[in-house]
Amino acid sequence: MTALSEPEAPVEPPQQTSLSTRAARNLASTTKSAPQMQEITSRWLLRTLPWVETKGGTYRVNRRLSYTVGDGTIEFVQDGADVRVVPRELGELALLRDFDDVEVLNALAGRCVQRDFAAGEVLVERGTPAGAIHLIAHGRIKQTTAGKYGDEAAVAVLADGGHFGEQALLDPDARWDSTATAETAGTLLTLSRADFDAVLASAAPLRAHVEQFRTLPHQRQNRHGEAEIKMSAGHNGEPELPGAFVDYELRPREYELSIAQTVLKVHTRVADLYNGPMDQTEEQLRLTIEALRERQEYELVNNREFGLLHNADFKQRIQSHSGLPTPDDLDELLCRRRGTKFLFAHPKAIAAIGREFNARGLYPDHVDLGGQQVPAWRGVPILPCGKIPVTADNTSSIIAMRTGEENQGVIGLRQTGLPDEYEPGLSVRFMGISEQAIISYLVTTYYSAAVLVPDALGVLENVQIAHRRG
């Protein structure tokens, strides 16, 4: 019989001689960052706009009297495959601006004939008789004419809401001065001169309006449509000099300050007990103000009343010739105004610009802006602005602007000296403590933007930001 073995004595764990890290962590304060926020962007637009003090909450833009007539985009309604022009939108045509007889506009809209076209189709030929106006409901159309040396020269690219051939409605001898070729498939609405004349013959208000249009004082306009200042130059002797005065717009545009605000709520227990080493109220307020400033920049770009994308003059909106943002397109955008100060684009659009430059062996310059190196073209900084929208079909816009009152440019509007002002143009007001021990603060900022003259702001629209095929 085998003797039973002695049971092994239990192994004693080594005696702890110092405080464990697990226990010590409960007593130590960790090294920590301030609360972080992914929404914060560079906000170049807010940083670069010159801000003008706006007492009374309203800024009036006085301009010289201008005879510039409507040349804006036209809107349409779609019912399946059928497209109709909104009758009142015909008032965007120069000939029909300020004409508000709804029955006549309905009659003209009802005579517009729909025409679908395919990519590559020639819609009108240069030199042929022009007998209709064409309204572009959808698609891109390139206009070309004969160059000086016999080649085809691009004149313009038209897109959704554009139109061409308006002179054909009044001039029976009108001829197309350029060839229009479809770059994409799309839809036109066509109003022929015969249909226009039929409505004109039966509508006395329209006849009176057209006659008034014919007698507009075109000879008294400069190339910007402003009332001309008469003067004499290069004369000898003592001729009688023309009298002159500078006429002003009788109803100048006024920009009222917009508002963005929120109520910040902090529990008194948090403010009392958890205020070290960081002030919880200050951190809550800092992040709230960051979000408010982000919303302010978004409104400055997209607000329908004063946002830059909606307030660019229609003559200052251009289309990319190939859809992609090429150096040629940026040059055309820059040449439409003197002293362009900044270009703003969505970061994806800036990447597309870089790809197009690289494809041509070009590399953007870099300029110093506030101690930071930023890409530039022709010396004009190209700054990111994520508030510029990107559409579902991967298109965006590029904004060009001249800034400052002294340059007749784009300016930001705000009012400082507010009660309980925390930052210039932003106030933080204590609203009291609720029965639930919640402290409330009203955080408010007032702002707007104004375009002093139309050519201060331009937009390159429908820029394709997707990669090239192949």
GROMACS .gro file of C-alpha atoms in nm:
model
  470
    1MET     CA    1   0.000   0.000   0.000
    2THR     CA    2   0.129   0.338  -0.104
    3ALA     CA    3   0.144   0.597   0.168
    4LEU     CA    4  -0.070   0.904   0.113
    5SER     CA    5   0.136   1.209   0.014
    6GLU     CA    6   0.139   1.511   0.232
    7PRO     CA    7  -0.086   1.794   0.099
    8GLU     CA    8   0.110   2.086  -0.041
    9ALA     CA    9   0.115   2.394   0.171
   10PRO     CA   10  -0.069   2.692   0.005
   11VAL     CA   11   0.161   2.944  -0.160
   12GLU     CA   12   0.136   3.278   0.006
   13PRO     CA   13   0.110   3.573  -0.243
   14PRO     CA   14   0.395   3.818  -0.211
   15GLN     CA   15   0.314   4.079   0.044
   16GLN     CA   16   0.226   4.417  -0.110
   17THR     CA   17   0.477   4.675  -0.010
   18SER     CA   18   0.345   4.978  -0.191
   19LEU     CA   19   0.020   5.131  -0.306
   20SER     CA   20  -0.118   4.972  -0.625
   21THR     CA   21  -0.160   5.181  -0.937
   22ARG     CA   22  -0.528   5.092  -0.944
   23ALA     CA   23  -0.580   5.236  -0.601
   24ALA     CA   24  -0.353   5.528  -0.667
   25ARG     CA   25  -0.554   5.629  -0.978
   26ASN     CA   26  -0.852   5.694  -0.756
   27LEU     CA   27  -0.659   5.961  -0.571
   28ALA     CA   28  -0.468   6.118  -0.859
   29SER     CA   29  -0.598   6.382  -1.101
   30THR     CA   30  -0.527   6.280  -1.459
   31THR     CA   31  -0.368   6.506  -1.717
   32LYS     CA   32  -0.662   6.611  -1.931
   33SER     CA   33  -0.748   6.827  -2.228
   34ALA     CA   34  -1.012   7.091  -2.249
   35PRO     CA   35  -1.337   6.959  -2.407
   36GLN     CA   36  -1.284   6.908  -2.778
   37MET     CA   37  -1.532   6.976  -3.061
   38GLN     CA   38  -1.513   6.831  -3.411
   39GLU     CA   39  -1.748   7.095  -3.558
   40ILE     CA   40  -1.489   7.373  -3.525
   41THR     CA   41  -1.346   7.480  -3.862
   42SER     CA   42  -1.097   7.745  -3.971
   43ARG     CA   43  -1.382   7.991  -4.042
   44TRP     CA   44  -1.177   8.189  -4.292
   45LEU     CA   45  -1.482   8.381  -4.409
   46LEU     CA   46  -1.545   8.530  -4.065
   47ARG     CA   47  -1.175   8.604  -4.025
   48THR     CA   48  -1.127   8.780  -4.359
   49LEU     CA   49  -1.448   8.984  -4.391
   50PRO     CA   50  -1.401   9.346  -4.282
   51TRP     CA   51  -1.668   9.410  -4.019
   52VAL     CA   52  -1.854   9.740  -4.033
   53GLU     CA   53  -2.027   9.887  -3.731
   54THR     CA   54  -2.403   9.894  -3.800
   55LYS     CA   55  -2.581  10.123  -3.557
   56GLY     CA   56  -2.958  10.105  -3.569
   57GLY     CA   57  -2.944   9.747  -3.694
   58THR     CA   58  -2.972   9.844  -4.063
   59TYR     CA   59  -2.714   9.922  -4.334
   60ARG     CA   60  -2.826  10.107  -4.649
   61VAL     CA   61  -2.630  10.062  -4.972
   62ASN     CA   62  -2.663  10.380  -5.181
   63ARG     CA   63  -2.572  10.343  -5.548
   64ARG     CA   64  -2.590  10.548  -5.863
   65LEU     CA   65  -2.912  10.519  -6.057
   66SER     CA   66  -2.890  10.216  -6.285
   67TYR     CA   67  -3.101  10.115  -6.583
   68THR     CA   68  -2.983   9.753  -6.569
   69VAL     CA   69  -3.280   9.535  -6.650
   70GLY     CA   70  -3.366   9.184  -6.538
   71ASP     CA   71  -3.134   8.916  -6.663
   72GLY     CA   72  -3.171   8.659  -6.387
   73THR     CA   73  -3.229   8.290  -6.379
   74ILE     CA   74  -3.574   8.153  -6.462
   75GLU     CA   75  -3.749   7.884  -6.261
   76PHE     CA   76  -3.963   7.601  -6.392
   77VAL     CA   77  -4.207   7.343  -6.259
   78GLN     CA   78  -4.195   6.979  -6.361
   79ASP     CA   79  -4.485   6.737  -6.392
   80GLY     CA   80  -4.329   6.405  -6.485
   81ALA     CA   81  -4.159   6.460  -6.821
   82ASP     CA   82  -4.352   6.782  -6.883
   83VAL     CA   83  -4.185   7.112  -6.795
   84ARG     CA   84  -4.352   7.452  -6.764
   85VAL     CA   85  -4.208   7.793  -6.695
   86VAL     CA   86  -4.341   7.976  -6.389
   87PRO     CA   87  -4.527   8.272  -6.550
   88ARG     CA   88  -4.398   8.534  -6.308
   89GLU     CA   89  -4.042   8.414  -6.373
   90LEU     CA   90  -4.069   8.561  -6.723
   91GLY     CA   91  -4.019   8.893  -6.546
   92GLU     CA   92  -3.650   8.797  -6.520
   93LEU     CA   93  -3.619   8.869  -6.893
   94ALA     CA   94  -3.497   9.219  -6.970
   95LEU     CA   95  -3.796   9.283  -7.197
   96LEU     CA   96  -4.053   9.187  -6.931
   97ARG     CA   97  -3.894   9.320  -6.615
   98ASP     CA   98  -4.147   9.490  -6.383
   99PHE     CA   99  -4.435   9.373  -6.603
  100ASP     CA  100  -4.684   9.221  -6.359
  101ASP     CA  101  -5.000   9.151  -6.559
  102VAL     CA  102  -5.057   8.791  -6.452
  103GLU     CA  103  -5.304   8.708  -6.732
  104VAL     CA  104  -5.059   8.818  -7.003
  105LEU     CA  105  -4.768   8.636  -6.839
  106ASN     CA  106  -4.983   8.322  -6.820
  107ALA     CA  107  -5.061   8.357  -7.189
  108LEU     CA  108  -4.693   8.389  -7.279
  109ALA     CA  109  -4.597   8.095  -7.056
  110GLY     CA  110  -4.868   7.883  -7.216
  111ARG     CA  111  -4.719   7.941  -7.562
  112CYS     CA  112  -4.373   7.816  -7.463
  113VAL     CA  113  -4.301   7.488  -7.643
  114GLN     CA  114  -4.094   7.216  -7.478
  115ARG     CA  115  -3.795   7.076  -7.666
  116ASP     CA  116  -3.575   6.796  -7.535
  117PHE     CA  117  -3.221   6.782  -7.670
  118ALA     CA  118  -2.931   6.537  -7.661
  119ALA     CA  119  -2.565   6.590  -7.581
  120GLY     CA  120  -2.377   6.721  -7.883
  121GLU     CA  121  -2.689   6.853  -8.058
  122VAL     CA  122  -2.652   7.190  -8.231
  123LEU     CA  123  -2.947   7.399  -8.115
  124VAL     CA  124  -2.890   7.714  -8.322
  125GLU     CA  125  -2.638   7.799  -8.594
  126ARG     CA  126  -2.446   8.125  -8.606
  127GLY     CA  127  -2.569   8.352  -8.887
  128THR     CA  128  -2.911   8.190  -8.927
  129PRO     CA  129  -3.233   8.386  -8.861
  130ALA     CA  130  -3.325   8.410  -8.494
  131GLY     CA  131  -3.697   8.371  -8.449
  132ALA     CA  132  -3.740   8.262  -8.087
  133ILE     CA  133  -3.611   8.292  -7.734
  134HIS     CA  134  -3.490   7.973  -7.565
  135LEU     CA  135  -3.529   7.915  -7.191
  136ILE     CA  136  -3.305   7.644  -7.042
  137ALA     CA  137  -3.498   7.426  -6.799
  138HIS     CA  138  -3.217   7.173  -6.759
  139GLY     CA  139  -2.877   7.102  -6.911
  140ARG     CA  140  -2.556   7.278  -7.016
  141ILE     CA  141  -2.521   7.467  -7.344
  142LYS     CA  142  -2.200   7.613  -7.485
  143GLN     CA  143  -2.207   7.918  -7.711
  144THR     CA  144  -1.925   7.959  -7.963
  145THR     CA  145  -1.845   8.204  -8.240
  146ALA     CA  146  -1.584   8.247  -8.511
  147GLY     CA  147  -1.245   8.351  -8.373
  148LYS     CA  148  -1.022   8.610  -8.533
  149TYR     CA  149  -0.817   8.346  -8.710
  150GLY     CA  150  -1.101   8.119  -8.820
  151ASP     CA  151  -1.110   7.893  -8.516
  152GLU     CA  152  -1.407   7.843  -8.284
  153ALA     CA  153  -1.398   8.074  -7.981
  154ALA     CA  154  -1.603   7.998  -7.670
  155VAL     CA  155  -1.840   8.279  -7.575
  156ALA     CA  156  -2.029   8.148  -7.273
  157VAL     CA  157  -2.166   7.840  -7.102
  158LEU     CA  158  -2.533   7.849  -7.001
  159ALA     CA  159  -2.705   7.616  -6.758
  160ASP     CA  160  -3.033   7.563  -6.570
  161GLY     CA  161  -3.238   7.884  -6.561
  162GLY     CA  162  -3.043   8.059  -6.835
  163HIS     CA  163  -3.178   8.186  -7.165
  164PHE     CA  164  -3.063   8.316  -7.502
  165GLY     CA  165  -3.218   8.482  -7.807
  166GLU     CA  166  -3.417   8.752  -7.634
  167GLN     CA  167  -3.341   9.001  -7.912
  168ALA     CA  168  -3.540   8.781  -8.151
  169LEU     CA  169  -3.870   8.881  -7.989
  170LEU     CA  170  -3.849   9.243  -8.108
  171ASP     CA  171  -3.620   9.237  -8.410
  172PRO     CA  172  -3.759   9.056  -8.718
  173ASP     CA  173  -3.415   9.078  -8.882
  174ALA     CA  174  -3.227   8.930  -8.585
  175ARG     CA  175  -2.970   8.659  -8.655
  176TRP     CA  176  -2.786   8.430  -8.419
  177ASP     CA  177  -2.446   8.577  -8.339
  178SER     CA  178  -2.316   8.250  -8.193
  179THR     CA  179  -2.368   7.876  -8.227
  180ALA     CA  180  -2.533   7.699  -7.932
  181THR     CA  181  -2.433   7.336  -7.879
  182ALA     CA  182  -2.563   7.107  -7.605
  183GLU     CA  183  -2.290   6.970  -7.378
  184THR     CA  184  -2.537   6.750  -7.192
  185ALA     CA  185  -2.885   6.621  -7.253
  186GLY     CA  186  -3.155   6.858  -7.134
  187THR     CA  187  -3.475   7.048  -7.198
  188LEU     CA  188  -3.557   7.386  -7.353
  189LEU     CA  189  -3.875   7.588  -7.357
  190THR     CA  190  -3.905   7.799  -7.672
  191LEU     CA  191  -4.119   8.109  -7.724
  192SER     CA  192  -4.133   8.206  -8.092
  193ARG     CA  193  -4.160   8.564  -8.216
  194ALA     CA  194  -4.488   8.473  -8.388
  195ASP     CA  195  -4.641   8.357  -8.059
  196PHE     CA  196  -4.508   8.662  -7.878
  197ASP     CA  197  -4.655   8.892  -8.146
  198ALA     CA  198  -4.992   8.715  -8.117
  199VAL     CA  199  -5.008   8.788  -7.743
  200LEU     CA  200  -4.872   9.139  -7.803
  201ALA     CA  201  -5.149   9.217  -8.050
  202SER     CA  202  -5.421   9.123  -7.804
  203ALA     CA  203  -5.274   9.271  -7.484
  204ALA     CA  204  -5.268   9.650  -7.459
  205PRO     CA  205  -5.070   9.650  -7.127
  206LEU     CA  206  -4.796   9.446  -7.291
  207ARG     CA  207  -4.781   9.680  -7.591
  208ALA     CA  208  -4.743   9.980  -7.361
  209HIS     CA  209  -4.471   9.803  -7.164
  210VAL     CA  210  -4.279   9.708  -7.479
  211GLU     CA  211  -4.299  10.063  -7.611
  212GLN     CA  212  -4.164  10.192  -7.282
  213PHE     CA  213  -3.882   9.938  -7.303
  214ARG     CA  214  -3.795  10.055  -7.654
  215THR     CA  215  -3.762  10.414  -7.534
  216LEU     CA  216  -3.537  10.340  -7.236
  217PRO     CA  217  -3.253  10.595  -7.237
  218HIS     CA  218  -2.985  10.349  -7.347
  219GLN     CA  219  -2.765  10.629  -7.477
  220ARG     CA  220  -2.740  10.765  -7.122
  221GLN     CA  221  -2.590  10.452  -6.971
  222ASN     CA  222  -2.230  10.354  -6.914
  223ARG     CA  223  -2.119   9.994  -6.971
  224HIS     CA  224  -2.232   9.902  -6.621
  225GLY     CA  225  -2.588  10.025  -6.683
  226GLU     CA  226  -2.543  10.329  -6.458
  227ALA     CA  227  -2.684  10.668  -6.550
  228GLU     CA  228  -2.414  10.842  -6.752
  229ILE     CA  229  -2.245  11.159  -6.627
  230LYS     CA  230  -2.224  11.398  -6.923
  231MET     CA  231  -1.888  11.562  -6.978
  232SER     CA  232  -1.663  11.703  -7.248
  233ALA     CA  233  -1.296  11.623  -7.307
  234GLY     CA  234  -1.028  11.716  -7.558
  235HIS     CA  235  -1.194  12.041  -7.663
  236ASN     CA  236  -1.031  12.374  -7.751
  237GLY     CA  237  -1.146  12.727  -7.703
  238GLU     CA  238  -1.455  12.805  -7.500
  239PRO     CA  239  -1.730  12.564  -7.599
  240GLU     CA  240  -2.040  12.535  -7.386
  241LEU     CA  241  -1.982  12.257  -7.137
  242PRO     CA  242  -2.257  12.004  -7.067
  243GLY     CA  243  -2.432  12.020  -6.734
  244ALA     CA  244  -2.420  11.709  -6.521
  245PHE     CA  245  -2.530  11.561  -6.194
  246VAL     CA  246  -2.498  11.214  -6.041
  247ASP     CA  247  -2.837  11.052  -6.001
  248TYR     CA  248  -2.898  10.800  -5.722
  249GLU     CA  249  -3.125  10.501  -5.678
  250LEU     CA  250  -3.450  10.614  -5.520
  251ARG     CA  251  -3.504  10.284  -5.337
  252PRO     CA  252  -3.161  10.163  -5.225
  253ARG     CA  253  -3.130   9.821  -5.067
  254GLU     CA  254  -3.117   9.797  -4.691
  255TYR     CA  255  -2.959   9.507  -4.500
  256GLU     CA  256  -3.100   9.436  -4.156
  257LEU     CA  257  -2.887   9.253  -3.903
  258SER     CA  258  -2.981   8.888  -3.867
  259ILE     CA  259  -2.962   8.696  -3.541
  260ALA     CA  260  -2.838   8.364  -3.409
  261GLN     CA  261  -2.896   8.274  -3.046
  262THR     CA  262  -2.937   7.989  -2.802
  263VAL     CA  263  -2.994   7.935  -2.431
  264LEU     CA  264  -2.706   7.769  -2.244
  265LYS     CA  265  -2.815   7.575  -1.934
  266VAL     CA  266  -2.580   7.469  -1.654
  267HIS     CA  267  -2.685   7.289  -1.332
  268THR     CA  268  -2.577   7.470  -1.018
  269ARG     CA  269  -2.432   7.145  -0.879
  270VAL     CA  270  -2.197   7.124  -1.176
  271ALA     CA  271  -2.101   7.489  -1.148
  272ASP     CA  272  -2.042   7.457  -0.771
  273LEU     CA  273  -1.874   7.118  -0.723
  274TYR     CA  274  -1.702   7.033  -1.050
  275ASN     CA  275  -1.531   7.357  -1.135
  276GLY     CA  276  -1.169   7.250  -1.091
  277PRO     CA  277  -0.926   7.243  -1.247
  278MET     CA  278  -1.141   7.370  -1.537
  279ASP     CA  279  -1.428   7.614  -1.510
  280GLN     CA  280  -1.724   7.410  -1.633
  281THR     CA  281  -1.935   7.715  -1.712
  282GLU     CA  282  -1.655   7.873  -1.914
  283GLU     CA  283  -1.599   7.551  -2.110
  284GLN     CA  284  -1.972   7.513  -2.179
  285LEU     CA  285  -1.984   7.874  -2.294
  286ARG     CA  286  -1.674   7.838  -2.513
  287LEU     CA  287  -1.817   7.540  -2.701
  288THR     CA  288  -2.157   7.708  -2.737
  289ILE     CA  289  -1.996   8.019  -2.889
  290GLU     CA  290  -1.795   7.802  -3.129
  291ALA     CA  291  -2.116   7.639  -3.252
  292LEU     CA  292  -2.283   7.980  -3.282
  293ARG     CA  293  -1.996   8.115  -3.492
  294GLU     CA  294  -2.012   7.811  -3.719
  295ARG     CA  295  -2.382   7.877  -3.774
  296GLN     CA  296  -2.308   8.245  -3.839
  297GLU     CA  297  -2.064   8.157  -4.117
  298TYR     CA  298  -2.314   7.910  -4.265
  299GLU     CA  299  -2.579   8.182  -4.280
  300LEU     CA  300  -2.338   8.429  -4.441
  301VAL     CA  301  -2.293   8.181  -4.724
  302ASN     CA  302  -2.640   8.025  -4.761
  303ASN     CA  303  -2.906   8.259  -4.621
  304ARG     CA  304  -3.153   8.346  -4.898
  305GLU     CA  305  -3.182   8.710  -4.784
  306PHE     CA  306  -2.817   8.811  -4.747
  307GLY     CA  307  -2.607   8.497  -4.809
  308LEU     CA  308  -2.326   8.533  -5.062
  309LEU     CA  309  -2.442   8.250  -5.289
  310HIS     CA  310  -2.789   8.406  -5.324
  311ASN     CA  311  -2.677   8.769  -5.354
  312ALA     CA  312  -2.425   8.735  -5.635
  313ASP     CA  313  -2.542   8.936  -5.935
  314PHE     CA  314  -2.658   8.714  -6.221
  315LYS     CA  315  -2.403   8.870  -6.454
  316GLN     CA  316  -2.133   8.764  -6.209
  317ARG     CA  317  -2.236   8.396  -6.212
  318ILE     CA  318  -2.047   8.187  -6.462
  319GLN     CA  319  -2.029   7.821  -6.557
  320SER     CA  320  -1.719   7.606  -6.588
  321HIS     CA  321  -1.648   7.532  -6.954
  322SER     CA  322  -1.571   7.164  -6.893
  323GLY     CA  323  -1.747   7.118  -6.561
  324LEU     CA  324  -1.413   7.080  -6.381
  325PRO     CA  325  -1.247   7.379  -6.207
  326THR     CA  326  -0.968   7.457  -6.454
  327PRO     CA  327  -0.718   7.746  -6.439
  328ASP     CA  328  -0.906   7.899  -6.734
  329ASP     CA  329  -1.227   7.906  -6.529
  330LEU     CA  330  -1.050   8.069  -6.235
  331ASP     CA  331  -0.902   8.328  -6.470
  332GLU     CA  332  -1.246   8.411  -6.607
  333LEU     CA  333  -1.379   8.440  -6.252
  334LEU     CA  334  -1.096   8.675  -6.156
  335CYS     CA  335  -1.116   8.895  -6.466
  336ARG     CA  336  -1.476   8.996  -6.394
  337ARG     CA  337  -1.375   9.225  -6.108
  338ARG     CA  338  -1.088   9.446  -6.013
  339GLY     CA  339  -0.885   9.359  -5.709
  340THR     CA  340  -1.029   9.018  -5.620
  341LYS     CA  341  -0.911   8.964  -5.263
  342PHE     CA  342  -1.015   8.606  -5.184
  343LEU     CA  343  -1.141   8.285  -5.342
  344PHE     CA  344  -1.353   8.055  -5.122
  345ALA     CA  345  -1.426   7.692  -5.206
  346HIS     CA  346  -1.532   7.373  -5.034
  347PRO     CA  347  -1.227   7.162  -4.939
  348LYS     CA  348  -1.334   6.901  -5.198
  349ALA     CA  349  -1.345   7.174  -5.463
  350ILE     CA  350  -0.995   7.287  -5.363
  351ALA     CA  351  -0.878   6.927  -5.408
  352ALA     CA  352  -1.040   6.927  -5.755
  353ILE     CA  353  -0.860   7.253  -5.839
  354GLY     CA  354  -0.532   7.094  -5.737
  355ARG     CA  355  -0.596   6.790  -5.958
  356GLU     CA  356  -0.670   7.011  -6.259
  357PHE     CA  357  -0.357   7.215  -6.198
  358ASN     CA  358  -0.145   6.899  -6.165
  359ALA     CA  359  -0.293   6.758  -6.487
  360ARG     CA  360  -0.161   7.065  -6.668
  361GLY     CA  361   0.176   7.067  -6.495
  362LEU     CA  362   0.084   7.377  -6.294
  363TYR     CA  363   0.128   7.428  -5.925
  364PRO     CA  364  -0.054   7.696  -5.723
  365ASP     CA  365   0.149   7.966  -5.554
  366HIS     CA  366   0.142   8.010  -5.179
  367VAL     CA  367   0.090   8.342  -5.004
  368ASP     CA  368   0.120   8.444  -4.642
  369LEU     CA  369  -0.215   8.518  -4.480
  370GLY     CA  370  -0.195   8.610  -4.115
  371GLY     CA  371   0.127   8.415  -4.071
  372GLN     CA  372  -0.011   8.105  -4.242
  373GLN     CA  373   0.086   7.981  -4.589
  374VAL     CA  374  -0.224   7.921  -4.806
  375PRO     CA  375  -0.254   7.817  -5.173
  376ALA     CA  376  -0.321   8.095  -5.424
  377TRP     CA  377  -0.382   8.155  -5.792
  378ARG     CA  378  -0.259   8.476  -5.955
  379GLY     CA  379  -0.172   8.593  -5.604
  380VAL     CA  380  -0.532   8.550  -5.479
  381PRO     CA  381  -0.562   8.317  -5.175
  382ILE     CA  382  -0.781   8.007  -5.219
  383LEU     CA  383  -0.942   7.952  -4.878
  384PRO     CA  384  -1.148   7.654  -4.758
  385CYS     CA  385  -1.511   7.706  -4.661
  386GLY     CA  386  -1.700   7.389  -4.576
  387LYS     CA  387  -2.026   7.585  -4.558
  388ILE     CA  388  -2.042   7.606  -4.940
  389PRO     CA  389  -2.276   7.318  -5.026
  390VAL     CA  390  -2.187   7.011  -5.229
  391THR     CA  391  -2.486   6.872  -5.421
  392ALA     CA  392  -2.582   6.509  -5.459
  393ASP     CA  393  -2.431   6.503  -5.809
  394ASN     CA  394  -2.091   6.614  -5.674
  395THR     CA  395  -2.102   6.977  -5.784
  396SER     CA  396  -2.021   7.285  -5.581
  397SER     CA  397  -1.947   7.657  -5.622
  398ILE     CA  398  -1.639   7.877  -5.594
  399ILE     CA  399  -1.682   8.231  -5.457
  400ALA     CA  400  -1.461   8.525  -5.553
  401MET     CA  401  -1.488   8.857  -5.375
  402ARG     CA  402  -1.339   9.197  -5.330
  403THR     CA  403  -1.373   9.321  -4.973
  404GLY     CA  404  -1.393   9.649  -4.784
  405GLU     CA  405  -1.596   9.970  -4.793
  406GLU     CA  406  -1.307  10.166  -4.941
  407ASN     CA  407  -1.287   9.916  -5.230
  408GLN     CA  408  -1.664   9.901  -5.293
  409GLY     CA  409  -1.650   9.537  -5.196
  410VAL     CA  410  -1.823   9.285  -4.970
  411ILE     CA  411  -1.846   9.371  -4.600
  412GLY     CA  412  -1.967   9.203  -4.286
  413LEU     CA  413  -2.218   9.386  -4.068
  414ARG     CA  414  -2.242   9.376  -3.690
  415GLN     CA  415  -2.313   9.598  -3.391
  416THR     CA  416  -2.080   9.616  -3.095
  417GLY     CA  417  -2.133   9.763  -2.750
  418LEU     CA  418  -2.422   9.526  -2.674
  419PRO     CA  419  -2.538   9.482  -2.314
  420ASP     CA  420  -2.335   9.202  -2.145
  421GLU     CA  421  -2.108   9.182  -2.450
  422TYR     CA  422  -1.872   8.883  -2.430
  423GLU     CA  423  -1.705   8.920  -2.770
  424PRO     CA  424  -1.748   9.192  -3.036
  425GLY     CA  425  -2.106   9.160  -3.158
  426LEU     CA  426  -2.186   8.869  -2.921
  427SER     CA  427  -2.354   8.896  -2.581
  428VAL     CA  428  -2.406   8.650  -2.295
  429ARG     CA  429  -2.693   8.745  -2.065
  430PHE     CA  430  -2.776   8.581  -1.733
  431MET     CA  431  -3.141   8.472  -1.741
  432GLY     CA  432  -3.178   8.345  -1.386
  433ILE     CA  433  -3.199   8.016  -1.197
  434SER     CA  434  -3.500   7.785  -1.235
  435GLU     CA  435  -3.676   7.589  -0.958
  436GLN     CA  436  -3.477   7.287  -1.077
  437ALA     CA  437  -3.154   7.474  -0.993
  438ILE     CA  438  -3.066   7.526  -1.361
  439ILE     CA  439  -2.870   7.840  -1.450
  440SER     CA  440  -2.962   7.985  -1.794
  441TYR     CA  441  -2.758   8.214  -2.015
  442LEU     CA  442  -2.888   8.375  -2.337
  443VAL     CA  443  -2.609   8.373  -2.600
  444THR     CA  444  -2.679   8.607  -2.895
  445THR     CA  445  -2.492   8.739  -3.198
  446TYR     CA  446  -2.613   8.983  -3.465
  447TYR     CA  447  -2.465   8.987  -3.814
  448SER     CA  448  -2.524   9.023  -4.188
  449ALA     CA  449  -2.325   9.088  -4.507
  450ALA     CA  450  -2.362   9.351  -4.780
  451VAL     CA  451  -2.243   9.365  -5.141
  452LEU     CA  452  -2.170   9.731  -5.217
  453VAL     CA  453  -2.152   9.702  -5.598
  454PRO     CA  454  -2.249   9.399  -5.809
  455ASP     CA  455  -1.903   9.314  -5.939
  456ALA     CA  456  -1.762   9.282  -5.586
  457LEU     CA  457  -1.887   8.924  -5.571
  458GLY     CA  458  -1.873   8.646  -5.829
  459VAL     CA  459  -1.954   8.275  -5.830
  460LEU     CA  460  -1.830   7.990  -6.048
  461GLU     CA  461  -2.130   7.755  -6.039
  462ASN     CA  462  -2.186   7.382  -6.096
  463VAL     CA  463  -1.820   7.291  -6.050
  464GLN     CA  464  -1.763   6.918  -6.083
  465ILE     CA  465  -1.551   6.794  -5.791
  466ALA     CA  466  -1.545   6.423  -5.874
  467HIS     CA  467  -1.232   6.263  -6.019
  468ARG     CA  468  -1.180   6.253  -6.395
  469ARG     CA  469  -1.287   5.936  -6.569
  470GLY     CA  470  -1.009   5.708  -6.686
   0.00000   0.00000   0.00000
